[in-house]
Coordinates of C-alpha atoms and ligand atoms in Angstrom, one line a residue:
X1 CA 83.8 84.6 72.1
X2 CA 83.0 86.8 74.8
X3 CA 86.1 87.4 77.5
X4 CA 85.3 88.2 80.7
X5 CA 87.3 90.7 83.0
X6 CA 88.9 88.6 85.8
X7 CA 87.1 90.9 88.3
X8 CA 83.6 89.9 86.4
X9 CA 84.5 86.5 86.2
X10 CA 85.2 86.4 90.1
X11 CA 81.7 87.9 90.3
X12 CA 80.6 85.0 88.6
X13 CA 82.3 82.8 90.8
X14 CA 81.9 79.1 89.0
X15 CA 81.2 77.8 85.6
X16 CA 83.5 77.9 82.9
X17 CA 84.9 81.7 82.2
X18 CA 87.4 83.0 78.8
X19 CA 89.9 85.0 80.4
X20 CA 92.9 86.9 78.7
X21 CA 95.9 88.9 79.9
X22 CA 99.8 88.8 81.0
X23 CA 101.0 86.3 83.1
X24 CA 101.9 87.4 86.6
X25 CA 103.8 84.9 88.0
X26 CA 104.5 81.4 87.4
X27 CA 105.6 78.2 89.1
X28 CA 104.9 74.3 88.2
X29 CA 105.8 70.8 89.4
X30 CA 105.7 67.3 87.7
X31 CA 101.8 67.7 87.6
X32 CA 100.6 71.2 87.8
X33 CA 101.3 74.5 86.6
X34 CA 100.3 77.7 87.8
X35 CA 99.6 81.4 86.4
X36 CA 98.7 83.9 88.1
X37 CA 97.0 86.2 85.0
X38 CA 96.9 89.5 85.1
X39 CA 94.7 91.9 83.4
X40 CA 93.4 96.0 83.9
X41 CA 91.3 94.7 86.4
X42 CA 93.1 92.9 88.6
X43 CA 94.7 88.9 89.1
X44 CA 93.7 85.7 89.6
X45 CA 95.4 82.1 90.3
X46 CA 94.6 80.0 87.0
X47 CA 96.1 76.1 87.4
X48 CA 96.5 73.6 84.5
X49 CA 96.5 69.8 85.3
X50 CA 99.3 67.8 83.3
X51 CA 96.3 64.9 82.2
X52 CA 94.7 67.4 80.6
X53 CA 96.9 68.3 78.1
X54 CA 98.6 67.0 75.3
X55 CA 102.3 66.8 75.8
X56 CA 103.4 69.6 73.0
X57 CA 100.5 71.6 75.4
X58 CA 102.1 70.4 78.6
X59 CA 105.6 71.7 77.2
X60 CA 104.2 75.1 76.5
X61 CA 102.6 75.7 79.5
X62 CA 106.0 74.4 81.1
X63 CA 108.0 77.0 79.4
X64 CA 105.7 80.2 79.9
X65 CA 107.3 83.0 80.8
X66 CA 106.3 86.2 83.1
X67 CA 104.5 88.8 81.0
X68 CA 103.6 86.2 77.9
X69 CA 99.9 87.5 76.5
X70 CA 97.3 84.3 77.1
X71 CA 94.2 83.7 76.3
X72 CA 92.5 81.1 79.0
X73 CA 89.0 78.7 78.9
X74 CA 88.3 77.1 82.2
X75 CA 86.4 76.5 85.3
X76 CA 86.3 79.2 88.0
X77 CA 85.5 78.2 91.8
X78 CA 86.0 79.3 95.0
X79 CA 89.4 78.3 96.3
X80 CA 90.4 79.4 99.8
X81 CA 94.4 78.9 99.6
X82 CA 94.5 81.1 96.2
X83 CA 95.0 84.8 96.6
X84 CA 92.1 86.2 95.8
X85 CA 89.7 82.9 97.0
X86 CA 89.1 82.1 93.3
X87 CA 91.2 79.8 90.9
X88 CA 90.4 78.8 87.4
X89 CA 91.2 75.2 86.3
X90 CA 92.9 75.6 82.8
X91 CA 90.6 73.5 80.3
X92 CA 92.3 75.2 77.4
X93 CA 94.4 78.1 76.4
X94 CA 96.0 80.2 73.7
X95 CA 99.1 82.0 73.8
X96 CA 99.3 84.8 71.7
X97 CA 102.9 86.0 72.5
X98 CA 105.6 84.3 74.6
X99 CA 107.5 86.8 76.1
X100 CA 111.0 87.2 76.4
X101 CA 112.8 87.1 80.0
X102 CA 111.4 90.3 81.6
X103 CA 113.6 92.8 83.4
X104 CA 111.8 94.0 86.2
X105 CA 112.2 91.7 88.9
X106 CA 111.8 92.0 93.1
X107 CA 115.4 93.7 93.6
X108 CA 115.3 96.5 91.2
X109 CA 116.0 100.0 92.5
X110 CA 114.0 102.6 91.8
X111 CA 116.4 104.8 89.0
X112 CA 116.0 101.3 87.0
X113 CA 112.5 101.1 87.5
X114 CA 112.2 104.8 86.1
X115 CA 114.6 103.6 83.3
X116 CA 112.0 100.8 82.5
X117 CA 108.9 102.5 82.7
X118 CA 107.3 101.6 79.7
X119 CA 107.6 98.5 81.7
X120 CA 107.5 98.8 85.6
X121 CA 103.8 100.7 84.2
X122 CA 102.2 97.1 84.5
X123 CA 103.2 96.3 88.2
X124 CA 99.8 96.6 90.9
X125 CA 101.7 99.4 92.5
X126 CA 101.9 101.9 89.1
X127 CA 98.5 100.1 87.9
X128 CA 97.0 101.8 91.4
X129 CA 98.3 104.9 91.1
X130 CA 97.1 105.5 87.0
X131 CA 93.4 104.4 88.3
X132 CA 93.4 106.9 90.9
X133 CA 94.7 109.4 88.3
X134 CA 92.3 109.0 85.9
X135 CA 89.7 109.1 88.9
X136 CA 91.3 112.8 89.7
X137 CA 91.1 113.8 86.2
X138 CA 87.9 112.7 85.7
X139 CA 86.7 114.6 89.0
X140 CA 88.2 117.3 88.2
X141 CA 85.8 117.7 84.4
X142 CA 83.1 116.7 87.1
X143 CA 83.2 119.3 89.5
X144 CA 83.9 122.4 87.0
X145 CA 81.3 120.9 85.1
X146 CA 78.9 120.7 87.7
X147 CA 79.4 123.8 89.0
X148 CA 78.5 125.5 85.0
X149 CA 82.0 126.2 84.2
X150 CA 82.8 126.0 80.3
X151 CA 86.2 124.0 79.2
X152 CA 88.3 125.6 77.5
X153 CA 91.8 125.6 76.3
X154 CA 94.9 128.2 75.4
X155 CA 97.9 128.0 73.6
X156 CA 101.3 126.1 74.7
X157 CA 102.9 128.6 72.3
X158 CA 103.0 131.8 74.5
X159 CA 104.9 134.5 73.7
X160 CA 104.8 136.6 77.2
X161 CA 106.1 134.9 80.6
X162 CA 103.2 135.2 83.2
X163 CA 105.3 133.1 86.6
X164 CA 108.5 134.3 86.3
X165 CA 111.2 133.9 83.6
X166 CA 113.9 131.6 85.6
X167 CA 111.2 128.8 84.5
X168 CA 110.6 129.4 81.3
X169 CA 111.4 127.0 78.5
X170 CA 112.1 129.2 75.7
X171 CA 112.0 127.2 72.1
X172 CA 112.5 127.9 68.6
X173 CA 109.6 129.5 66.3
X174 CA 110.7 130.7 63.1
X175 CA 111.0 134.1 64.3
X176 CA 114.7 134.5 65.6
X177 CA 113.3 135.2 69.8
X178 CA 111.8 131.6 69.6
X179 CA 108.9 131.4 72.0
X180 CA 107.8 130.4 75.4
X181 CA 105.9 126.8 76.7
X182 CA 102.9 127.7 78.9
X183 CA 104.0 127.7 82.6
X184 CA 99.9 128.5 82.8
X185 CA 96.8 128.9 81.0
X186 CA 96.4 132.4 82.9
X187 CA 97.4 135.4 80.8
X188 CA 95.0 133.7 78.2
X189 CA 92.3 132.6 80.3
X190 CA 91.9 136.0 81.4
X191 CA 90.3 137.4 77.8
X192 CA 87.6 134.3 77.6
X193 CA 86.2 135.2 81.1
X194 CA 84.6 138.4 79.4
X195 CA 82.6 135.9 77.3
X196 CA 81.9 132.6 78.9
X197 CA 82.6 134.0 82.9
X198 CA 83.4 130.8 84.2
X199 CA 85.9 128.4 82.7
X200 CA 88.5 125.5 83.5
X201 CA 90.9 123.6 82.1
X202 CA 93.6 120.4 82.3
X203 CA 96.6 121.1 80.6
X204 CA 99.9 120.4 80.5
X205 CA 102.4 123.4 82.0
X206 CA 106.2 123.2 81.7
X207 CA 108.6 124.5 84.1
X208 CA 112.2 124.6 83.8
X209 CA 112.8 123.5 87.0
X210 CA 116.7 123.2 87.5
X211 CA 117.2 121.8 91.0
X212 CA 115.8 118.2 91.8
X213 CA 113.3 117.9 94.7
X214 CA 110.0 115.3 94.9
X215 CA 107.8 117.7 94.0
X216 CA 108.6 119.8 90.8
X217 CA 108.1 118.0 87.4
X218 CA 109.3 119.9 84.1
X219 CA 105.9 118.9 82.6
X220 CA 103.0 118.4 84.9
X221 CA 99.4 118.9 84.5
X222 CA 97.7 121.8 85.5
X223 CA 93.8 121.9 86.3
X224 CA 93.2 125.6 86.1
X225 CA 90.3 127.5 86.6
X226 CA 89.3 131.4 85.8
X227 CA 85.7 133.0 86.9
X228 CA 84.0 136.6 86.3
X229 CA 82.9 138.5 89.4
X230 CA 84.6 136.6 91.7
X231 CA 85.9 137.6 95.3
X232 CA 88.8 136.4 96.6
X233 CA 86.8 134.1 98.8
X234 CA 84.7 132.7 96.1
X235 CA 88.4 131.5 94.5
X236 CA 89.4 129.9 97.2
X237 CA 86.0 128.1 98.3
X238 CA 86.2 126.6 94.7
X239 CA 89.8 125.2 95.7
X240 CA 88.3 123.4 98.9
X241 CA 85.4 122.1 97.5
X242 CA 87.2 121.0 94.3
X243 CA 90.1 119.1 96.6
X244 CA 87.1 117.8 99.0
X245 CA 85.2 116.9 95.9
X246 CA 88.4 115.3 94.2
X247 CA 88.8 112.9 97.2
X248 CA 85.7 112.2 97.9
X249 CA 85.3 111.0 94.5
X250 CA 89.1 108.7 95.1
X251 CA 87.8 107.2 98.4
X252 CA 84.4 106.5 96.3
X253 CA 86.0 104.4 93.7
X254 CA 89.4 103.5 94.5
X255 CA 89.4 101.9 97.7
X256 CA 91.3 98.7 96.4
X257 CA 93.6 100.6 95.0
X258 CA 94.3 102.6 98.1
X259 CA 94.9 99.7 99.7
X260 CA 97.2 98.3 97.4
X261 CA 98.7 101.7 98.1
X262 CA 98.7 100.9 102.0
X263 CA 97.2 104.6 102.0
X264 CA 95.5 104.9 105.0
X265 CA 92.1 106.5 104.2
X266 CA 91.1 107.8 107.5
X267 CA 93.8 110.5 106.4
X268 CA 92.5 111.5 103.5
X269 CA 89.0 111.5 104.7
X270 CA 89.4 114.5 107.1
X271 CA 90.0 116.5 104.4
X272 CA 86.5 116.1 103.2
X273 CA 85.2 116.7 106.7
X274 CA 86.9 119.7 108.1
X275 CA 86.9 123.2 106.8
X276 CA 90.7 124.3 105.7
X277 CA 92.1 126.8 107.9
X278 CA 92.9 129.9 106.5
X279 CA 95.4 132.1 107.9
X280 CA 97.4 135.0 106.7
X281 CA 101.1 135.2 106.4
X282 CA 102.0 137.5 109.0
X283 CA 100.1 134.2 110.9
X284 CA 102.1 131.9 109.7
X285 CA 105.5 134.0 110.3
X286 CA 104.3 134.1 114.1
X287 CA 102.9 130.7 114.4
X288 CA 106.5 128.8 112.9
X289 CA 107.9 131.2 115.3
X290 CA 105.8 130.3 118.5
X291 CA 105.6 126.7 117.6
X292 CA 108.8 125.7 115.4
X293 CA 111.3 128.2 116.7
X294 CA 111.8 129.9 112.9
X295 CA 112.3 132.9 112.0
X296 CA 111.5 134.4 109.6
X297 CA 112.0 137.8 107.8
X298 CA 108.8 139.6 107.0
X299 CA 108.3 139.8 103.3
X300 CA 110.6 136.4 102.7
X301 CA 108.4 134.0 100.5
X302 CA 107.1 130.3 102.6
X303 CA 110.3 127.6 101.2
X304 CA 110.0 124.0 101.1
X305 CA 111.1 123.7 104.9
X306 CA 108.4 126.5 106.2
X307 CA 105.6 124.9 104.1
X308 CA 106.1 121.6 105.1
X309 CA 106.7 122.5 109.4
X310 CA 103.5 124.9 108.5
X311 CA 102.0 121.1 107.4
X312 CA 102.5 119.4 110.3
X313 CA 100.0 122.1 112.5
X314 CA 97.4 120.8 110.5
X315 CA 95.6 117.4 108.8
X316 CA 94.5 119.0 106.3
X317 CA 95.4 121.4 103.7
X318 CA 95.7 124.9 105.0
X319 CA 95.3 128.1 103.0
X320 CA 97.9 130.8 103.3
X321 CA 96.7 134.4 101.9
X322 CA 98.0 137.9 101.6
X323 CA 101.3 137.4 100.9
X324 CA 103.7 140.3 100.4
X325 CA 103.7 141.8 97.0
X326 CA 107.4 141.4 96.3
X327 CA 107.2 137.4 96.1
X328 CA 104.3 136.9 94.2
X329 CA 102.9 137.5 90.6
X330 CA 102.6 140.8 88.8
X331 CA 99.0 140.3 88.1
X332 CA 98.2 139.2 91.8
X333 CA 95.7 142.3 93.6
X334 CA 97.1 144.3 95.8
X335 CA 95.4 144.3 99.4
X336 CA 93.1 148.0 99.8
X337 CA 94.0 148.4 103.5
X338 CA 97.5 147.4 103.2
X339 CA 99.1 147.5 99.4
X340 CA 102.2 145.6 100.4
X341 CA 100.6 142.6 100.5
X342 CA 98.3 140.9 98.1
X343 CA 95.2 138.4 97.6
X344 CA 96.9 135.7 96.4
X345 CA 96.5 132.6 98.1
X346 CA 98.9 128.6 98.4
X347 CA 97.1 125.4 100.0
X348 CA 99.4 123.6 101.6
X349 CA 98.9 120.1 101.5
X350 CA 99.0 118.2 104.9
X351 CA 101.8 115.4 105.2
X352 CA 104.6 117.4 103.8
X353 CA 103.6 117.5 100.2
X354 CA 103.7 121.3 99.7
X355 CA 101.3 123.1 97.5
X356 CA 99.1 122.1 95.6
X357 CA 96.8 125.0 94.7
X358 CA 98.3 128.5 94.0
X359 CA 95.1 131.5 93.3
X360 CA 94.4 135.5 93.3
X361 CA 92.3 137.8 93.1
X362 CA 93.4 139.5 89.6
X363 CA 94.8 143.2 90.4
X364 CA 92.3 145.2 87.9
X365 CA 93.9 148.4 88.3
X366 CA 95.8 148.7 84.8
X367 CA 98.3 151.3 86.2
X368 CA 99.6 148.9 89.0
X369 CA 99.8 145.9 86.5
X370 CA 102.1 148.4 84.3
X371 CA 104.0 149.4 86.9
X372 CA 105.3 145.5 88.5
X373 CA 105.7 144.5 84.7
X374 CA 108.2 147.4 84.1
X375 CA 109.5 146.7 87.8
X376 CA 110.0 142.9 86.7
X377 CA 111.7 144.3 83.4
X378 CA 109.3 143.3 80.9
X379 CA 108.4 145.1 77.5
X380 CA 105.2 146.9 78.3
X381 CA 104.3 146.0 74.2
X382 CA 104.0 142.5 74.3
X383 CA 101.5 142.9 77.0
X384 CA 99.3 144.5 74.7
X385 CA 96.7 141.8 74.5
X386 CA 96.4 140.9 78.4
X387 CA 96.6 145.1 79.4
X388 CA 93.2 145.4 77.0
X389 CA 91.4 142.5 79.3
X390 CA 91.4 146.0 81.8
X391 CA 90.2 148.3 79.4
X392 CA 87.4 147.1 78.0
X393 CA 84.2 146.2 81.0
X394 CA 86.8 145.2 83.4
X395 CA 85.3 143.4 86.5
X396 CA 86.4 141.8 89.5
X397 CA 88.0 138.1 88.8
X398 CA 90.3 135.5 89.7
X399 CA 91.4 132.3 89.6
X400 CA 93.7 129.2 90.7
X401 CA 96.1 126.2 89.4
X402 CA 95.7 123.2 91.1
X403 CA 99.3 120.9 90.6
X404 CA 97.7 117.4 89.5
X405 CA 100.8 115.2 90.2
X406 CA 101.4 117.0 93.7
X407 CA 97.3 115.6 94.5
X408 CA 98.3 112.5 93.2
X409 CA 101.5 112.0 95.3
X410 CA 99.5 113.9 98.6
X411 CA 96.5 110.9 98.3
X412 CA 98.3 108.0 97.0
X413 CA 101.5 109.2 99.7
X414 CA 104.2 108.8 97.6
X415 CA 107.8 109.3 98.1
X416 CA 108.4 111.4 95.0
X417 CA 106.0 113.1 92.5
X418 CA 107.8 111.8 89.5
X419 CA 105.6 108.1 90.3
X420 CA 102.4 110.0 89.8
X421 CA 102.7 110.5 86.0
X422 CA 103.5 107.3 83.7
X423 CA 106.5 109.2 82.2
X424 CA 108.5 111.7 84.7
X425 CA 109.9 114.7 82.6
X426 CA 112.7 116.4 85.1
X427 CA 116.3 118.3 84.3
X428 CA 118.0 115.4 84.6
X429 CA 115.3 112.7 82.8
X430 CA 113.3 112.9 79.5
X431 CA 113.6 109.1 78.5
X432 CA 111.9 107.2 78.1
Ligands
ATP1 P1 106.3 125.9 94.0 O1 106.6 127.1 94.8 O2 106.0 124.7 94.7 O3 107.3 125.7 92.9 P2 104.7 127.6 92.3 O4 104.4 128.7 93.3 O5 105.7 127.8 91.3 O6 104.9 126.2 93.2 P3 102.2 128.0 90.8 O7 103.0 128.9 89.8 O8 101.3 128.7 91.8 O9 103.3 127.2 91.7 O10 101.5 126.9 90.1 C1 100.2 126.4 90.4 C2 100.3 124.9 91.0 O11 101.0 124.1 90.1 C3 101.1 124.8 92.3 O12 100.3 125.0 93.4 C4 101.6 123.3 92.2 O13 100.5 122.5 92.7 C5 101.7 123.1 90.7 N1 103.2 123.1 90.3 C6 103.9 124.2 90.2 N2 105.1 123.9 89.7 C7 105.1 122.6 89.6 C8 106.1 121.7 89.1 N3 107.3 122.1 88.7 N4 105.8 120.3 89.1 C9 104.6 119.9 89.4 N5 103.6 120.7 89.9 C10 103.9 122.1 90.0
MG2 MG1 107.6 127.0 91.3

């Protein structure tokens, strides 16, 4: 037997149609009982007349429960009052599990819906939200793939820290130090370029992120990309076209969802239309000054508050570069005219949600990489294998990290970044 999708047999639109998925709701009377079925593709209002059925039938349907698996033959038609404008008429049906009383119901609050959600993962809201994250995922391959960049992969098993050790998760390994989780592809991504030029990746990066905000995730997934004779601009025109291309490509195929979402699209659709503003840090320390009365402290690194008030100058995403040295990465290049700043590079996401790309230029000068190691209190040895990427036919390069979760939350606008991954991993949750 061949089953149709519900959305294909709405297309179809009369004539009989097999069916199969969970029940979405229920209700019944004396004479009729309805489902709502569910399945990947969406629901549809499915009715079964008492007459037709025998009365062991009639009891079963009676006693269906949300969630049970079904299997359903009937008529489709066009039905105005139903909530798509399509109902089936039940002529027969199979069901292949009944379930048990389900949990989730309307009143839940949202630490029991994380509890459950192996779960709450089959409600229209979390069903929207995985479709547009497969959609991201899927652009992302597109667009480095498109633009000739090779995939390729490191290790999760690192054994230097590349962003800082108060994140690292350190585990065991044998040997007695244990090792490090990748907090990035970077420090191994770096070697490959002198071979394939251009590469990306989508990985998972961990972070031990102590403090609980909506943004940070303990696991999240990186889309990372590294290139050979880059500029600093050619880095960061790759991060705008890839987040213009990454919408585009939501808007394209997701629309339902994004209304399901109530995500209003005109928002997102600026973002493919205007250029990103890119302004400098000593900008931004006079512009929150001028026009959100802050002050800041030159060489203080942009926190939650300042990103977000920077956020609301813009409707789009807006590129902050040339940080001061101090607050960014060892490996970051240090500016020619003015070495106490370097080109690395956040986009700030419009809306409030923060950053979602962080890039550089890489510093190629060996002697300055040595020198903010040592000053960061790393051994020099262990370094051995990224200090040879300069030795060897050095040349200009550079790269980015582009947060998938904070995209996800940013276009789908939701409250907290731990509902744009099926299971949230944060200090204070790893189950289930
Ligand atoms: P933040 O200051 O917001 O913690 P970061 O400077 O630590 O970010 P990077 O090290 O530049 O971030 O990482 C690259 C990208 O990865 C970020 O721009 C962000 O989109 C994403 N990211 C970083 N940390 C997390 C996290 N804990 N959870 C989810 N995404 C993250
Ligand atoms: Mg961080």
């Amino acid at each position: 037997m061949k089953y149709l999708s519900i959305k294909e047999a709405i297309k179809k639109g009369k004539g009989n149609v097999d069916i199969r998925g969970w029940v979405y709701r229920e209700r019944g009377s004396n004479k009729f009982k309805f489902i709502v079925l569910r399945d990947s593709s969406g629901i549809i209002q499915c009715v079964a007349k008492k007459e037709n059925f025998s009365e062991k039938q009639w009891n079963e349907l009676k006693a269906l429960t949300i969630e049970s698996s079904i299997k359903i033959t009937g008529k489709i038609k066009e039905d105005k009052r139903s909530p798509v404008g399509y109902e089936v008429e039940i002529n027969k049906f199979n069901i292949i599990q009944k379930a048990d009383a389900f949990p989730i119901a309307k009143d839940k609050g949202i630490e029991f819906l994380r509890d459950n959600r192996h779960l709450w993962l089959r409600s229209r809201r979390m069903t929207a939200i995985m479709k547009i994250r497969s959609t991201v995922f899927g652009a992302v391959h597109e667009y480095f793939r498109k633009n000739s960049f090779y995939e390729y992969q490191s290790p999760i098993f690192q054994s230097v820290q590349c962003e800082g050790g108060s994140t690292l998760f350190n585990v065991p390994y044998f040997k007695e130090k244990g090792v490090f989780l990748a907090q990035t592809w970077q420090l191994y991504a770096e070697p490959e370029i002198f071979a394939l030029e251009k590469i990306y990746t989508i990985a998972p990066s961990f972070r031990a992120e102590k403090s609980q905000t909506s943004r940070h995730l303990t696991e999240y997934w990186h889309a990372e990309m590294e290139m050979a004779w880059a500029s600093f601009d050619d880095i960061l025109n790759h991060g705008e076209e890839l987040i213009k291309y990454i919408i585009k490509k939501v808007i394209e195929k997701n629309s339902e969802e994004l209304e399901i979402l109530q995500r209003d699209i005109k928002k997102l659709n600026i973002s493919i239309k205007k250029k990103f503003p890119r302004i400098s840090y000593d900008e931004v320390l006079k512009l929150l000054k001028e026009k959100k009365n802050m002050k800041i402290p030159w060489g203080k690194d942009l926190r939650t508050v300042e990103e977000d008030k920077l956020s609301e100058l813009y409707d789009t995403p807006v590129i902050v570069y040339n940080y001061p040295k101090k607050v960014k990465a060892f490996y970051m290049k240090e500016d020619e005219k003015n070495p106490k700043v370097v080109h690395g590079a956040d986009f700030i996401a419009p809306e409030g949600y923060g950053e979602i790309i962080g890039g550089s230029e890489r510093e190629s000068d060996e002697k300055k990489i040595i020198q903010r190691l040592k000053e960061e209190g790393e051994n020099i040895k262990e370094y051995k294998f990224y200090l040879d990427t300069r030795k060897y036919g050095s040349v200009p390069h550079g790269g980015f990290g582009l947060g998938i979760e904070r995209v996800i939350a940013w276009i789908c606008k939701l409250d907290d970044i731990k509902e744009s991954i099926p299971f949230p991993r944060t200090a204070r949750r790893w189950t289930p």
